[in-house]
mmCIF file of C-alpha atoms in Angstrom:
data_model
loop_
_atom_site.group_PDB
_atom_site.id
_atom_site.type_symbol
_atom_site.label_atom_id
_atom_site.label_comp_id
_atom_site.label_asym_id
_atom_site.label_seq_id
_atom_site.Cartn_x
_atom_site.Cartn_y
_atom_site.Cartn_z
ATOM 1 C CA MET D 1 176.274 -11.137 -140.763
ATOM 2 C CA ILE D 2 178.092 -7.958 -141.802
ATOM 3 C CA ARG D 3 179.919 -5.832 -139.230
ATOM 4 C CA PHE D 4 181.865 -2.558 -139.440
ATOM 5 C CA GLY D 5 184.736 -1.172 -137.406
ATOM 6 C CA ILE D 6 186.641 2.112 -137.189
ATOM 7 C CA GLY D 7 190.319 2.433 -136.380
ATOM 8 C CA THR D 8 192.560 5.427 -135.798
ATOM 9 C CA ASP D 9 196.260 5.762 -135.107
ATOM 10 C CA ARG D 10 198.755 8.555 -134.576
ATOM 11 C CA HIS D 11 202.535 8.557 -134.264
ATOM 12 C CA ARG D 12 204.935 11.378 -133.542
ATOM 13 C CA LEU D 13 207.431 12.080 -136.332
ATOM 14 C CA GLY D 14 211.125 12.196 -135.535
ATOM 15 C CA VAL D 15 214.535 12.200 -137.160
ATOM 16 C CA GLY D 16 216.329 8.864 -137.319
ATOM 17 C CA ARG D 17 213.266 6.704 -137.981
ATOM 18 C CA LYS D 18 211.866 5.310 -141.224
ATOM 19 C CA LEU D 19 208.418 6.399 -142.357
ATOM 20 C CA ILE D 20 206.450 3.250 -143.159
ATOM 21 C CA LEU D 21 202.843 3.565 -144.338
ATOM 22 C CA GLY D 22 200.798 0.643 -145.601
ATOM 23 C CA GLY D 23 203.959 -1.461 -145.589
ATOM 24 C CA VAL D 24 205.756 0.945 -147.934
ATOM 25 C CA GLU D 25 208.867 2.890 -146.968
ATOM 26 C CA VAL D 26 208.123 6.530 -147.771
ATOM 27 C CA PRO D 27 211.175 8.708 -148.542
ATOM 28 C CA SER D 28 211.139 11.311 -145.771
ATOM 29 C CA PRO D 29 213.589 13.115 -143.475
ATOM 30 C CA LYS D 30 211.340 12.167 -140.542
ATOM 31 C CA GLY D 31 209.875 8.826 -139.601
ATOM 32 C CA ALA D 32 207.197 7.640 -137.210
ATOM 33 C CA VAL D 33 208.259 6.922 -133.652
ATOM 34 C CA GLY D 34 206.832 3.800 -132.029
ATOM 35 C CA HIS D 35 207.499 0.348 -130.614
ATOM 36 C CA SER D 36 206.936 -1.523 -133.894
ATOM 37 C CA ASP D 37 207.613 0.014 -137.316
ATOM 38 C CA ALA D 38 204.988 2.633 -136.299
ATOM 39 C CA ASP D 39 202.969 2.217 -139.507
ATOM 40 C CA SER D 40 199.953 4.390 -138.626
ATOM 41 C CA LEU D 41 197.979 3.371 -141.693
ATOM 42 C CA THR D 42 198.272 -0.349 -141.055
ATOM 43 C CA HIS D 43 197.647 0.142 -137.325
ATOM 44 C CA ALA D 44 194.386 1.983 -138.048
ATOM 45 C CA ILE D 45 193.297 -0.845 -140.359
ATOM 46 C CA ILE D 46 194.182 -3.446 -137.724
ATOM 47 C CA ASP D 47 192.065 -1.618 -135.140
ATOM 48 C CA ALA D 48 189.167 -1.279 -137.597
ATOM 49 C CA LEU D 49 189.199 -5.013 -138.316
ATOM 50 C CA LEU D 50 189.508 -6.006 -134.668
ATOM 51 C CA GLY D 51 186.712 -3.599 -133.756
ATOM 52 C CA ALA D 52 184.440 -4.932 -136.470
ATOM 53 C CA ALA D 53 184.856 -8.457 -135.110
ATOM 54 C CA GLY D 54 184.591 -7.373 -131.465
ATOM 55 C CA LEU D 55 188.123 -8.597 -130.731
ATOM 56 C CA GLY D 56 189.606 -5.687 -128.815
ATOM 57 C CA ASP D 57 192.366 -3.492 -130.174
ATOM 58 C CA ILE D 58 195.932 -3.532 -131.417
ATOM 59 C CA GLY D 59 197.357 -2.927 -127.935
ATOM 60 C CA HIS D 60 195.671 -6.075 -126.641
ATOM 61 C CA HIS D 61 197.038 -8.281 -129.427
ATOM 62 C CA PHE D 62 200.442 -6.601 -129.883
ATOM 63 C CA PRO D 63 201.348 -4.905 -126.569
ATOM 64 C CA ASP D 64 204.256 -2.456 -126.619
ATOM 65 C CA SER D 65 205.420 -4.056 -123.369
ATOM 66 C CA ASP D 66 206.280 -7.247 -125.302
ATOM 67 C CA PRO D 67 209.783 -7.168 -126.825
ATOM 68 C CA LYS D 68 208.532 -9.607 -129.485
ATOM 69 C CA TRP D 69 206.882 -6.652 -131.260
ATOM 70 C CA LYS D 70 209.876 -4.274 -131.081
ATOM 71 C CA ASN D 71 210.461 -2.973 -134.647
ATOM 72 C CA ALA D 72 207.939 -5.551 -135.926
ATOM 73 C CA SER D 73 206.477 -5.243 -139.421
ATOM 74 C CA SER D 74 202.915 -3.954 -139.165
ATOM 75 C CA ILE D 75 202.067 -5.784 -142.393
ATOM 76 C CA GLU D 76 203.004 -9.051 -140.648
ATOM 77 C CA MET D 77 200.852 -7.976 -137.699
ATOM 78 C CA LEU D 78 197.971 -7.358 -140.137
ATOM 79 C CA LYS D 79 198.377 -10.868 -141.551
ATOM 80 C CA LYS D 80 198.139 -12.261 -138.006
ATOM 81 C CA VAL D 81 194.963 -10.268 -137.432
ATOM 82 C CA VAL D 82 193.424 -11.727 -140.597
ATOM 83 C CA GLU D 83 194.252 -15.200 -139.214
ATOM 84 C CA THR D 84 192.696 -14.251 -135.859
ATOM 85 C CA LEU D 85 189.567 -13.061 -137.662
ATOM 86 C CA GLY D 86 189.331 -16.402 -139.445
ATOM 87 C CA VAL D 87 189.632 -18.359 -136.198
ATOM 88 C CA SER D 88 186.880 -16.150 -134.778
ATOM 89 C CA GLY D 89 184.598 -16.772 -137.746
ATOM 90 C CA TYR D 90 185.125 -13.593 -139.778
ATOM 91 C CA LYS D 91 186.824 -12.468 -142.955
ATOM 92 C CA PRO D 92 187.618 -8.970 -144.249
ATOM 93 C CA VAL D 93 185.275 -7.640 -146.941
ATOM 94 C CA ASN D 94 186.673 -4.185 -147.665
ATOM 95 C CA VAL D 95 188.736 -1.360 -146.160
ATOM 96 C CA ASP D 96 188.697 2.400 -146.717
ATOM 97 C CA SER D 97 191.416 4.526 -145.134
ATOM 98 C CA THR D 98 192.902 8.008 -145.019
ATOM 99 C CA VAL D 99 196.414 9.103 -144.040
ATOM 100 C CA HIS D 100 196.845 12.612 -142.618
ATOM 101 C CA LEU D 101 200.402 13.806 -143.306
ATOM 102 C CA GLU D 102 201.707 17.239 -144.241
ATOM 103 C CA LEU D 103 204.866 16.114 -146.029
ATOM 104 C CA PRO D 104 205.897 14.248 -148.024
ATOM 105 C CA LYS D 105 203.004 14.013 -150.455
ATOM 106 C CA LEU D 106 202.091 10.365 -151.016
ATOM 107 C CA GLY D 107 201.000 10.571 -154.677
ATOM 108 C CA ARG D 108 201.730 7.333 -156.507
ATOM 109 C CA LEU D 109 202.841 5.578 -153.323
ATOM 110 C CA LYS D 110 199.162 5.172 -152.410
ATOM 111 C CA GLN D 111 198.789 2.520 -155.120
ATOM 112 C CA GLU D 112 201.771 0.586 -153.779
ATOM 113 C CA MET D 113 200.302 0.806 -150.265
ATOM 114 C CA THR D 114 196.963 -0.426 -151.575
ATOM 115 C CA GLY D 115 198.662 -3.445 -153.147
ATOM 116 C CA LYS D 116 200.597 -4.409 -150.013
ATOM 117 C CA LEU D 117 197.554 -3.991 -147.805
ATOM 118 C CA ALA D 118 195.288 -5.921 -150.184
ATOM 119 C CA ASP D 119 197.780 -8.787 -150.307
ATOM 120 C CA ALA D 120 198.019 -8.912 -146.503
ATOM 121 C CA LEU D 121 194.221 -8.802 -146.213
ATOM 122 C CA GLY D 122 193.707 -11.458 -148.884
ATOM 123 C CA LEU D 123 191.496 -9.068 -150.837
ATOM 124 C CA PRO D 124 191.464 -7.839 -154.435
ATOM 125 C CA ARG D 125 192.906 -4.333 -154.772
ATOM 126 C CA HIS D 126 189.572 -2.783 -155.707
ATOM 127 C CA LEU D 127 188.283 -3.594 -152.195
ATOM 128 C CA VAL D 128 191.058 -1.644 -150.445
ATOM 129 C CA ASN D 129 191.302 2.130 -150.665
ATOM 130 C CA VAL D 130 194.015 4.505 -149.422
ATOM 131 C CA LYS D 131 193.552 8.269 -149.495
ATOM 132 C CA ALA D 132 195.864 11.032 -148.272
ATOM 133 C CA LYS D 133 195.164 14.475 -146.843
ATOM 134 C CA SER D 134 197.493 17.226 -145.695
ATOM 135 C CA GLY D 135 196.947 19.234 -142.552
ATOM 136 C CA GLU D 136 196.850 22.505 -144.525
ATOM 137 C CA THR D 137 199.590 23.772 -142.142
ATOM 138 C CA VAL D 138 197.116 23.577 -139.221
ATOM 139 C CA GLY D 139 197.517 21.545 -136.026
ATOM 140 C CA THR D 140 200.036 18.832 -135.261
ATOM 141 C CA VAL D 141 199.655 17.234 -138.702
ATOM 142 C CA GLY D 142 199.997 20.602 -140.461
ATOM 143 C CA ARG D 143 203.141 21.445 -138.493
ATOM 144 C CA GLY D 144 204.693 18.103 -139.516
ATOM 145 C CA GLU D 145 204.766 16.765 -135.958
ATOM 146 C CA VAL D 146 202.619 13.655 -136.436
ATOM 147 C CA VAL D 147 201.206 11.223 -138.956
ATOM 148 C CA GLU D 148 197.638 10.073 -138.401
ATOM 149 C CA ALA D 149 195.408 7.545 -140.089
ATOM 150 C CA ILE D 150 191.779 6.515 -139.921
ATOM 151 C CA ALA D 151 190.223 3.393 -141.386
ATOM 152 C CA VAL D 152 186.839 1.778 -141.737
ATOM 153 C CA ALA D 153 186.655 -1.965 -142.263
ATOM 154 C CA GLN D 154 183.834 -4.309 -143.089
ATOM 155 C CA VAL D 155 183.941 -7.963 -142.083
ATOM 156 C CA GLU D 156 181.469 -10.761 -142.634
ATOM 157 C CA SER D 157 180.742 -13.916 -140.730
ATOM 158 C CA ILE D 158 182.088 -17.076 -142.324
ATOM 159 C CA THR D 159 180.267 -19.360 -139.901
ATOM 160 C CA PRO D 160 176.668 -20.430 -140.437
ATOM 161 C CA GLU D 161 174.198 -18.444 -138.372
#
């Protein structure tokens, strides 16, 4: 059985925080504000995977009320989700994602993000895709107030039907 899920995530940008996307530190004067490392890209992928498997959402598995997840690496959280999928009888098949960020431009960093995400997912790089879009100076993304991400994930059953 093949299943699909969609995930989205948004974090406010602020001075004094690192900007982590897809497990990669992005040089930027502003970083994402959140309980964990606030990696919007990885959070969207986590939600897409959990949704595809019918396993709730990131807040259920990694609540911001739990100090265990304070400043946690979202890539490590993604690895835990892949383990949870396995226990539930699923494995990731592929992921497509888009980051919405006005500045900085992500350029070559997208390939590094793809590699880190693919490794965490246990997938070959050609089955993980990261795109980037600006806000064209419109809205909260365009004004540089937030970073957003959206992801679509496909999982397949690893248990006999």
